[in-house]
GROMACS .gro file of C-alpha atoms in nm:
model
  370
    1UNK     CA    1   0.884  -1.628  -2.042
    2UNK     CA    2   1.240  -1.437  -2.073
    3UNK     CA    3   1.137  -1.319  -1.759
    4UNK     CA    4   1.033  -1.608  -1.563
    5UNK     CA    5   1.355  -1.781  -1.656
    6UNK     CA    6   1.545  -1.501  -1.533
    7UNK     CA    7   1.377  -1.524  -1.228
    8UNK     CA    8   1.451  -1.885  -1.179
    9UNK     CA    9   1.781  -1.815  -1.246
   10UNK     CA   10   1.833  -1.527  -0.990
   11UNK     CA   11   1.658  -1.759  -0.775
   12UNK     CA   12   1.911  -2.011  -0.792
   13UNK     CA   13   2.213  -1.764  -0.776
   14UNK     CA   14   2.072  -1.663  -0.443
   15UNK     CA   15   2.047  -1.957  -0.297
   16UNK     CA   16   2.443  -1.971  -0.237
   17UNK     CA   17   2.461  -1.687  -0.094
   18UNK     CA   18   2.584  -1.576   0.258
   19UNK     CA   19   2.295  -1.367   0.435
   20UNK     CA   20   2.474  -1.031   0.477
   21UNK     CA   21   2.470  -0.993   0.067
   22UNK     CA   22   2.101  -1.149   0.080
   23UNK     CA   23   2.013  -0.842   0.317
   24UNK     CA   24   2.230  -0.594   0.130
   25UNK     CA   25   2.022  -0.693  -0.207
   26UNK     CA   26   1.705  -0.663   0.001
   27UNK     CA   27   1.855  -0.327   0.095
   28UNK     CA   28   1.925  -0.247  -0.270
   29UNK     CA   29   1.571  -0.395  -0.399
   30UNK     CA   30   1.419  -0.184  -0.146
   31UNK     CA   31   1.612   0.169  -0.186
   32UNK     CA   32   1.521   0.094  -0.593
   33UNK     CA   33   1.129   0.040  -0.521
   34UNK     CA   34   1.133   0.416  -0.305
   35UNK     CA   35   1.348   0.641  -0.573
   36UNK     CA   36   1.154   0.458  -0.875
   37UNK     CA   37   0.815   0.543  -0.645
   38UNK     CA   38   0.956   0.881  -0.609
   39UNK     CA   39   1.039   0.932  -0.959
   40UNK     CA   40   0.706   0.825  -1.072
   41UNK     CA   41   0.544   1.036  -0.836
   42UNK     CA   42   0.674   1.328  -0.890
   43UNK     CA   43   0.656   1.325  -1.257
   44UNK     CA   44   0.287   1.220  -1.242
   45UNK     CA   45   0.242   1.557  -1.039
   46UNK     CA   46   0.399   1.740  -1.322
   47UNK     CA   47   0.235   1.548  -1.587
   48UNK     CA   48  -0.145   1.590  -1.401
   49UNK     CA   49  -0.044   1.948  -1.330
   50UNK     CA   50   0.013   2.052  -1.701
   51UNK     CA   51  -0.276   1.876  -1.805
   52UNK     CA   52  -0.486   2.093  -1.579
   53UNK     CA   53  -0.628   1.849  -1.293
   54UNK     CA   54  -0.734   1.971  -0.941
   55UNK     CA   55  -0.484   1.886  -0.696
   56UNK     CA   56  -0.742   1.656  -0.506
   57UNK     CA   57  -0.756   1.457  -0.801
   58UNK     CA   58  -0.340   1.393  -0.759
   59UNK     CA   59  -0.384   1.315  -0.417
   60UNK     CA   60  -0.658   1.052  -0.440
   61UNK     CA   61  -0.563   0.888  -0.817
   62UNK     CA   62  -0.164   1.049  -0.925
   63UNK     CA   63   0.037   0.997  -0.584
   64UNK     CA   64  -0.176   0.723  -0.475
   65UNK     CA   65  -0.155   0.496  -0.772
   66UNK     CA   66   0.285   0.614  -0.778
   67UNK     CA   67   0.318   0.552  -0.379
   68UNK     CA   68   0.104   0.208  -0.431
   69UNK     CA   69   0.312   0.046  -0.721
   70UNK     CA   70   0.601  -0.116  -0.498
   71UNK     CA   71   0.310  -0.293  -0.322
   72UNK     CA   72   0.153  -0.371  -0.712
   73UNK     CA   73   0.441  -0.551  -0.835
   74UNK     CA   74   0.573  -0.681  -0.521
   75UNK     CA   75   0.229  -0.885  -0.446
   76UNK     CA   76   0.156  -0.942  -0.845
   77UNK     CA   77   0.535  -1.127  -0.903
   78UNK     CA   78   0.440  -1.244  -0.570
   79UNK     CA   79   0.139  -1.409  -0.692
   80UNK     CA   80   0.328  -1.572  -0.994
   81UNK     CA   81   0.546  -1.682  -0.850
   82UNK     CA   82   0.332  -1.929  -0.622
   83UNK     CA   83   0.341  -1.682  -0.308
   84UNK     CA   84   0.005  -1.672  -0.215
   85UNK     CA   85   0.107  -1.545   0.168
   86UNK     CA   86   0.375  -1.304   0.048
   87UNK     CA   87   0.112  -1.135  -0.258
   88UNK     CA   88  -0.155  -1.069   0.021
   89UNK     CA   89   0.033  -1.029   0.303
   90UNK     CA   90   0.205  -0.750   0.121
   91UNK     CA   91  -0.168  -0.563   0.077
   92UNK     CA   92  -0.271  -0.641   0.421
   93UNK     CA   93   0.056  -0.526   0.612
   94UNK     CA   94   0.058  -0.197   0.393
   95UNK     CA   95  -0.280  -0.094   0.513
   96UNK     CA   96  -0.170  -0.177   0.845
   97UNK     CA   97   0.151  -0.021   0.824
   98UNK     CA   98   0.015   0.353   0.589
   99UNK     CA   99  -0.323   0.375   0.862
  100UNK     CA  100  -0.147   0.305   1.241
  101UNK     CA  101   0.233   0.387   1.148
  102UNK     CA  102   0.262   0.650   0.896
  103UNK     CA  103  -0.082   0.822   0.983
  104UNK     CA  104  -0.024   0.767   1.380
  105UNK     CA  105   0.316   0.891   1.349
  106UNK     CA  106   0.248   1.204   1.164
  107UNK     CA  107  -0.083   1.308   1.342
  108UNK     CA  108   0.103   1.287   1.675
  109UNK     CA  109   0.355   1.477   1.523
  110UNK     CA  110   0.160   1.789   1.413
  111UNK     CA  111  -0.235   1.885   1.347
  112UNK     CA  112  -0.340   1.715   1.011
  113UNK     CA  113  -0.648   1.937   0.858
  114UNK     CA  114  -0.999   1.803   0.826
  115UNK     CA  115  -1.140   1.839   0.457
  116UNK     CA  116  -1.492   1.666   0.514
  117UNK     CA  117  -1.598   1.695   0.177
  118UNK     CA  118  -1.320   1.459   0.084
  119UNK     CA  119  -1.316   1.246   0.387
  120UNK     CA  120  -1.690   1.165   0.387
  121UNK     CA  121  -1.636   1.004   0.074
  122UNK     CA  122  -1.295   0.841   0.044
  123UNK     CA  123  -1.339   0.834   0.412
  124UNK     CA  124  -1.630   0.559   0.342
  125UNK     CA  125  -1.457   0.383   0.034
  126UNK     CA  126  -1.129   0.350   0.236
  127UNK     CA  127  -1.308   0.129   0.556
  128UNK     CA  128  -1.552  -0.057   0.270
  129UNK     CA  129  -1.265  -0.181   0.073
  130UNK     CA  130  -1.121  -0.342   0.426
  131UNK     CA  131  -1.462  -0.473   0.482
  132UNK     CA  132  -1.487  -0.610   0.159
  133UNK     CA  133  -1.148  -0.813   0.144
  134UNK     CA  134  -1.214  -0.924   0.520
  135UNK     CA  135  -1.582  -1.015   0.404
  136UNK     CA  136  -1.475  -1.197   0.105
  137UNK     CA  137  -1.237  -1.438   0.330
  138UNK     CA  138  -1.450  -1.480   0.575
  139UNK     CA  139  -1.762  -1.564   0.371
  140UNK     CA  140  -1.561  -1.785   0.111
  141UNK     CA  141  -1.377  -1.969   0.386
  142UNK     CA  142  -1.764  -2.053   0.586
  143UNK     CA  143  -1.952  -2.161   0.255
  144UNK     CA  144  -1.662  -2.395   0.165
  145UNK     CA  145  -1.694  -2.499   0.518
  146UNK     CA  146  -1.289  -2.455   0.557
  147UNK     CA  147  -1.265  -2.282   0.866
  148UNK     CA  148  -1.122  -2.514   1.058
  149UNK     CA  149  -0.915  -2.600   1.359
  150UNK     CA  150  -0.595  -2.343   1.337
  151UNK     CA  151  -0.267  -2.479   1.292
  152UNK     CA  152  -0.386  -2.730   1.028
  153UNK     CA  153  -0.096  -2.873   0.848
  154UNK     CA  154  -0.313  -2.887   0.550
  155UNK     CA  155  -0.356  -2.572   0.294
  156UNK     CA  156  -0.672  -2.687   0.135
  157UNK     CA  157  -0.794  -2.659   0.478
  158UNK     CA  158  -0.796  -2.290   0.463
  159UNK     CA  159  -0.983  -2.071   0.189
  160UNK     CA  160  -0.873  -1.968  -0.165
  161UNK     CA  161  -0.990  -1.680  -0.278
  162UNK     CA  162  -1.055  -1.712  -0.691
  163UNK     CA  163  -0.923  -1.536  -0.953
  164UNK     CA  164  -1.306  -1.361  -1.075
  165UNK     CA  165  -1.282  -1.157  -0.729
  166UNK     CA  166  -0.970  -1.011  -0.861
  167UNK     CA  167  -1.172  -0.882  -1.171
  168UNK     CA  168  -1.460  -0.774  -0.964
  169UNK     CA  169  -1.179  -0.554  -0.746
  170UNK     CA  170  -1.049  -0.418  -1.073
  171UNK     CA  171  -1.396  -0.337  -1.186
  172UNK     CA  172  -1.450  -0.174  -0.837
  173UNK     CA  173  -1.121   0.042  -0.922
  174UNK     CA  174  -1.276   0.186  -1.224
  175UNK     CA  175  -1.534   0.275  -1.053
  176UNK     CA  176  -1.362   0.437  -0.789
  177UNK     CA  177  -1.142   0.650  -1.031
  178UNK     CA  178  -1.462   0.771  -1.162
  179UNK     CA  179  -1.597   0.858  -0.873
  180UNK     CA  180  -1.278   1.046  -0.786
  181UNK     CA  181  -1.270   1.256  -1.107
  182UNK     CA  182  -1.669   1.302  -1.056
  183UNK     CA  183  -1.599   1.446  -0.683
  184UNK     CA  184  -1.320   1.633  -0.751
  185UNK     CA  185  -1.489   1.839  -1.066
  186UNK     CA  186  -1.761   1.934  -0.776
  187UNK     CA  187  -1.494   2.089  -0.615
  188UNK     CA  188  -1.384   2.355  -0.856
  189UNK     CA  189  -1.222   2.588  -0.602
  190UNK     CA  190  -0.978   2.319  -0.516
  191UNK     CA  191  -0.783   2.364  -0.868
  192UNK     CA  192  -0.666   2.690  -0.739
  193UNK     CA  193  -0.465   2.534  -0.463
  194UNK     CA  194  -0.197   2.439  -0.643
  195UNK     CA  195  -0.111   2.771  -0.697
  196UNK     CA  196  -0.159   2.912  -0.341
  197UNK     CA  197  -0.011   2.650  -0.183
  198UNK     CA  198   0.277   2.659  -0.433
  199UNK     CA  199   0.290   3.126  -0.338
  200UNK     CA  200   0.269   2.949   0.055
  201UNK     CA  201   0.538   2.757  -0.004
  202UNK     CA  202   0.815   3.003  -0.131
  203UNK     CA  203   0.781   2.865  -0.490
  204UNK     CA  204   0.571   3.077  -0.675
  205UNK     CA  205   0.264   3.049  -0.872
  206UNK     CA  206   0.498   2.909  -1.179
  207UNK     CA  207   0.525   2.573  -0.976
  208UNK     CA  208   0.162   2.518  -1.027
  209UNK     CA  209   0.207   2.486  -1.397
  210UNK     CA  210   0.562   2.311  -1.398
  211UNK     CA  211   0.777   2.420  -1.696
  212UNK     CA  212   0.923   2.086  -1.968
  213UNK     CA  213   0.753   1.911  -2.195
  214UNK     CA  214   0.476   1.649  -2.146
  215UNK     CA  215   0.671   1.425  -2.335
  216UNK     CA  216   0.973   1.487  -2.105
  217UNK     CA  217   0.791   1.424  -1.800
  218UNK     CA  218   0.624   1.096  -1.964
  219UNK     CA  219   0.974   0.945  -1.983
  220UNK     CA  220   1.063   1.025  -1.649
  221UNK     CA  221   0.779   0.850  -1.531
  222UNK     CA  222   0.789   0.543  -1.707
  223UNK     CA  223   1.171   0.530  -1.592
  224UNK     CA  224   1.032   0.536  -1.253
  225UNK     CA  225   0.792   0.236  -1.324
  226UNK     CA  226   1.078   0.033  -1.503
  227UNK     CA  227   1.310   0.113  -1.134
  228UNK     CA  228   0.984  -0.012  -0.959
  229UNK     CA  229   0.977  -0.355  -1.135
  230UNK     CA  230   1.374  -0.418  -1.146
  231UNK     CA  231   1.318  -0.365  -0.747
  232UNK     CA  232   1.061  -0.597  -0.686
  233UNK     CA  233   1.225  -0.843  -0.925
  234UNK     CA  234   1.517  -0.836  -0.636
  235UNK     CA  235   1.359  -0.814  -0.326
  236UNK     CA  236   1.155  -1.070  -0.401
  237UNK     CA  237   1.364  -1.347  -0.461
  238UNK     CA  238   1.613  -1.218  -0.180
  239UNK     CA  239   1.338  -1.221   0.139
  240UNK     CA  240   1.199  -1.577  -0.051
  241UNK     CA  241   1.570  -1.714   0.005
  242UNK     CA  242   1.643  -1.538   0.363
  243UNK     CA  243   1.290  -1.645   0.483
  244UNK     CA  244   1.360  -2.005   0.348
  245UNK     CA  245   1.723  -2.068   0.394
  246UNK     CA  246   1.846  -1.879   0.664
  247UNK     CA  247   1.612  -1.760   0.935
  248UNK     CA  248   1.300  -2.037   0.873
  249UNK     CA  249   1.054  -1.659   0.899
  250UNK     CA  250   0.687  -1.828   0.739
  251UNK     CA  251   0.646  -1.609   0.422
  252UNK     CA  252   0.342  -1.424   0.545
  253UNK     CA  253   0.560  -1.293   0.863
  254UNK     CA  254   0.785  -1.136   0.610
  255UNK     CA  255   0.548  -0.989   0.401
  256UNK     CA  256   0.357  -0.767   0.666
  257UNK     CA  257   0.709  -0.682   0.787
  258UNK     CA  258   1.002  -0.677   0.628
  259UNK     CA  259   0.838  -0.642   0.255
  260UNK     CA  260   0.527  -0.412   0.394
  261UNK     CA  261   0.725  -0.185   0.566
  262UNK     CA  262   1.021  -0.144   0.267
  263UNK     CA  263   0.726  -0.094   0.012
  264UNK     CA  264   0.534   0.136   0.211
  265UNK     CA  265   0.875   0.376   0.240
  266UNK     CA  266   0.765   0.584  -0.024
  267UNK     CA  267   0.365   0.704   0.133
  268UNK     CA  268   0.633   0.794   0.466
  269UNK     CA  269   0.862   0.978   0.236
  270UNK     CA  270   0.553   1.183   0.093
  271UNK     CA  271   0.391   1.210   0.429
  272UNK     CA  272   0.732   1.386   0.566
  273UNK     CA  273   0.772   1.567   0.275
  274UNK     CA  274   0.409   1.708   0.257
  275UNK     CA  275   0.483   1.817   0.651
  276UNK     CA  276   0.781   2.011   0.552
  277UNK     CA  277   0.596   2.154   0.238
  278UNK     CA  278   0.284   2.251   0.382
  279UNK     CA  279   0.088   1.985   0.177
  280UNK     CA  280  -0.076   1.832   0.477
  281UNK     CA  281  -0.428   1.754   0.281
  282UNK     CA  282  -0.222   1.581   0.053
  283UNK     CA  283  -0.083   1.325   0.314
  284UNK     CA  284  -0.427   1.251   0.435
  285UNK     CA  285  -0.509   1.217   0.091
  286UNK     CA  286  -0.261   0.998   0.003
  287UNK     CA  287  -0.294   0.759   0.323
  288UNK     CA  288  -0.652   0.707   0.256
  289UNK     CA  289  -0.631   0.635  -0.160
  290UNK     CA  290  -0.299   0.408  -0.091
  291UNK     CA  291  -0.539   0.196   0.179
  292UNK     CA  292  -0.798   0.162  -0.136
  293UNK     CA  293  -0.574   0.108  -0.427
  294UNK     CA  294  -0.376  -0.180  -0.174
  295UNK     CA  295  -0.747  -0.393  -0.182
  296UNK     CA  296  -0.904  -0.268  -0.547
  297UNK     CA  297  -0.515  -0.266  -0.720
  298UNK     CA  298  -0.276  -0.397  -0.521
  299UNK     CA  299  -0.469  -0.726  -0.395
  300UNK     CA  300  -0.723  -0.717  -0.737
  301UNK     CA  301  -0.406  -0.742  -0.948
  302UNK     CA  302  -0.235  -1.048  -0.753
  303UNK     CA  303  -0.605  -1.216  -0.852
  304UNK     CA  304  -0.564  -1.142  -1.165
  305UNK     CA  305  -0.286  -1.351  -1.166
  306UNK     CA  306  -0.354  -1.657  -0.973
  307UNK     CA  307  -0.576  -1.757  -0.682
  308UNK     CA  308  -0.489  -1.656  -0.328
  309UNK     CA  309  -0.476  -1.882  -0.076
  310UNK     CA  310  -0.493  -1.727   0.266
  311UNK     CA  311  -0.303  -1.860   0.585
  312UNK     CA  312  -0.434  -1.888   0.878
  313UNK     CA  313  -0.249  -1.600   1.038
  314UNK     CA  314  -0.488  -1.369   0.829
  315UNK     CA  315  -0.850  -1.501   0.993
  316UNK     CA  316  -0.646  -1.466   1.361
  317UNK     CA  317  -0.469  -1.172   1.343
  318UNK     CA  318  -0.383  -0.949   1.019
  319UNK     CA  319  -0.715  -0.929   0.880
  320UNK     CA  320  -0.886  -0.822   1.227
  321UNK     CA  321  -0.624  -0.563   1.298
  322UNK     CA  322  -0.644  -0.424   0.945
  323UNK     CA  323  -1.007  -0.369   1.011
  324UNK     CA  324  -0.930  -0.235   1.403
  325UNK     CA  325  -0.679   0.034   1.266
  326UNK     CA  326  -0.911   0.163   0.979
  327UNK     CA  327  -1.202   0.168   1.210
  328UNK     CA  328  -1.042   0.387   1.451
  329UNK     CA  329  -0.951   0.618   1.157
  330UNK     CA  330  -1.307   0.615   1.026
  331UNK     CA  331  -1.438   0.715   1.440
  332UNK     CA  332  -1.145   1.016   1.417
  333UNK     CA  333  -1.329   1.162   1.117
  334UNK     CA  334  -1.661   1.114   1.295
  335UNK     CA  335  -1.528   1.276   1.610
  336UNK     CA  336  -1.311   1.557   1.471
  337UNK     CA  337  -1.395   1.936   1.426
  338UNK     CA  338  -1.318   2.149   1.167
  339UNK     CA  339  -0.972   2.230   1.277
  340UNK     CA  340  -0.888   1.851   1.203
  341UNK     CA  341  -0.756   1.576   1.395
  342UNK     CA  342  -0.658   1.609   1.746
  343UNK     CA  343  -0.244   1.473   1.797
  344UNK     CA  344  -0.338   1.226   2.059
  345UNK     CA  345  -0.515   1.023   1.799
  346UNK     CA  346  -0.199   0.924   1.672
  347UNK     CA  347  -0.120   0.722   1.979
  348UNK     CA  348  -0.359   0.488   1.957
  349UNK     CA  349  -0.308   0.369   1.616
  350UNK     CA  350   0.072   0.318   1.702
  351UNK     CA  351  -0.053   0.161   2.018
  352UNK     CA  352  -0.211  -0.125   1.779
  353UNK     CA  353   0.071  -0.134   1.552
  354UNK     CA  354   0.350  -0.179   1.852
  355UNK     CA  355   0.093  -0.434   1.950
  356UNK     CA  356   0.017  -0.594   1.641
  357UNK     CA  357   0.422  -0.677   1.599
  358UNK     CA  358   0.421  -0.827   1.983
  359UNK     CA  359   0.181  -1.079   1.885
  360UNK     CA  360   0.336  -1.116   1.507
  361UNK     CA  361   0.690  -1.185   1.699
  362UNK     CA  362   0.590  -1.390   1.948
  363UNK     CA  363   0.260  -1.616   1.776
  364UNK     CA  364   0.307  -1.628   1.364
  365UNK     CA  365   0.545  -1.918   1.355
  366UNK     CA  366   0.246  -2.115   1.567
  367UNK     CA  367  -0.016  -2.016   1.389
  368UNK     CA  368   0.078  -2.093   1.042
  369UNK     CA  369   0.146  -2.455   1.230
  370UNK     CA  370   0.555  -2.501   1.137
   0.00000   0.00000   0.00000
């Protein structure tokens, strides 16, 4: 409640404001959501590491769940807050955005490694949750008979997705953990990589095994959560007020832009720094968890909340290029050799995401019928 009212409040505040302090609080919100993301991450790392766990087990759960919270509590407030185009726009646009920007980008710029054992799997469960959030719109929206002529003026034209699909996504999370700490037990070896990677890097076998307390490294991390939420809790309300006030942007524009892009900073911070490291495995870990945790947490959360109701911008365009860009990474895995993927598969993915802006820029305001 406390909350909420605050909310309102900042709400209100913002609403008299010029739009170069709107931006520099957007700014601000954003710059909060990447340290707290990187504080979280990295003491989840340290955390996992003194426990014990394999390092695949980081990749797909730790630094996938920490890189995936700005997208979490942007959508979920989202979602409270009555923004049903801004919560799943948020999801959508971050798949987008981690699979053709931050993937394309990276494999163009050097050789990322093929682990199959890994990719086979997560490979699968990253293109089935796409699937699965396209399906469920797609099948809702034809038995409710709601598909109808785009540009309606009228929302109830268009389908809802119900709060119960949000539990069966968390459900579907569980089991995907599971499966994660199942797969990476069967892969014993891969607990010793921490270690070489960590002699590879210049670091030394200590780094493996980080020194602190758990306790220590517990705090940290839930100061990195708290940084998360105070950042959402100010972008949000900022991009609500410059979308609506000054620049007339339809919400769901902003989310799979502005708001995607600023919450998907910290996977392109970890991709960059896992080039420099040496940790490539880990960025094509972390790329293909963060597209499954932003359907099973990110969008299952913002269900959890309230219903979604989904524009029609999503049936035309976001949903079918979500599913183009994570098809073409699911043919690179098919295609690629054991010394991993080729460069020049990074330039089609940015191909579709230079693309998929073009027709965002020039159509969205049309098709959400302004």
């Amino acid at each position: 409640m406390l909350a909420s009212e605050s909310a309102g409040w900042l709400h209100s505040w913002l609403l008299g404001q010029p739009a170069w302090l709107l931006w520099m609080l957007c700014v601000a919100g954003i710059g909060t959501l990447v340290y707290g993301a990187d504080k979280t991450v990295n003491s989840a790392v340290k955390l996992s590491r003194r426990l014990g766990m394999s390092t695949v087990l980081i990749g797909a759960t730790v630094v996938s769940l920490g890189t995936t919270m700005p997208e979490m509590f942007t959508s979920v407030t989202a979602a409270f807050r009555g923004e049903s185009g801004l919560a799943l726009g948020n999801g959508v646009g971050s798949i987008i955005c981690d699979t053709a920007l931050i993937f394309g980008l990276c494999c163009l710029l050097t050789r990322l490694p093929m682990d199959r054992f890994v990719l086979n799997r997560h490979g699968w469960l990253q293109l089935g949750s796409g699937v699965l959030l396209a399906g469920v719109c797609g099948v809702l929206a034809l038995l409710s008979g709601r598909l109808g002529t785009p540009g309606t003026e009228n929302p109830g034209d268009w389908n809802v997705i119900p709060q119960w699909i949000g539990v069966v996504f968390i459900l579907l999370l569980v089991g995907y953990l599971y499966l994660s700490v199942r797969w990476a037990r069967q892969r014993p070896d891969l607990a010793a990589e921490a270690v070489e990677e960590a002699q590879g890097s210049g670091q030394g076998a200590a780094a493996a095994r980080p020194a602190g307390s758990a306790v220590a490294t517990a705090i940290v991390l839930v100061a990195g959560l708290a940084l998360i939420a105070l950042g959402s809790n100010v972008l949000i309300p900022a991009v609500k007020v410059l979308a609506e006030e000054h620049y007339h942007v339809p919400k769901d524009f902003l989310a799979v832009t502005l708001v995607a892009l600023g919450t998907s900073l910290p996977e392109l911070v970890t991709a960059i720094a896992a080039i420099v490291r040496g940790h490539k495995g880990l960025l094509v870990g972390n790329i293909i968890g963060a597209d499954i945790l932003n359907v099973l947490f990110v969008v299952g959360l913002s269900l959890c909340a309230t219903d979604l109701e989904v524009p029609p911008t999503f049936y035309l365009l976001h949903l079918p290029v979500m599913l183009v860009v994570l098809g073409l990474l699911r043919l690179y895995i098919f295609i690629s050799g054991p010394k991993g993927f080729s460069r020049w598969m990074g330039l089609p993915l940015l191909a579709v995401y230079a693309a998929y802006y073009v027709l965002l820029a020039t159509f969205a305001g049309h098709l959400v019928g302004k």
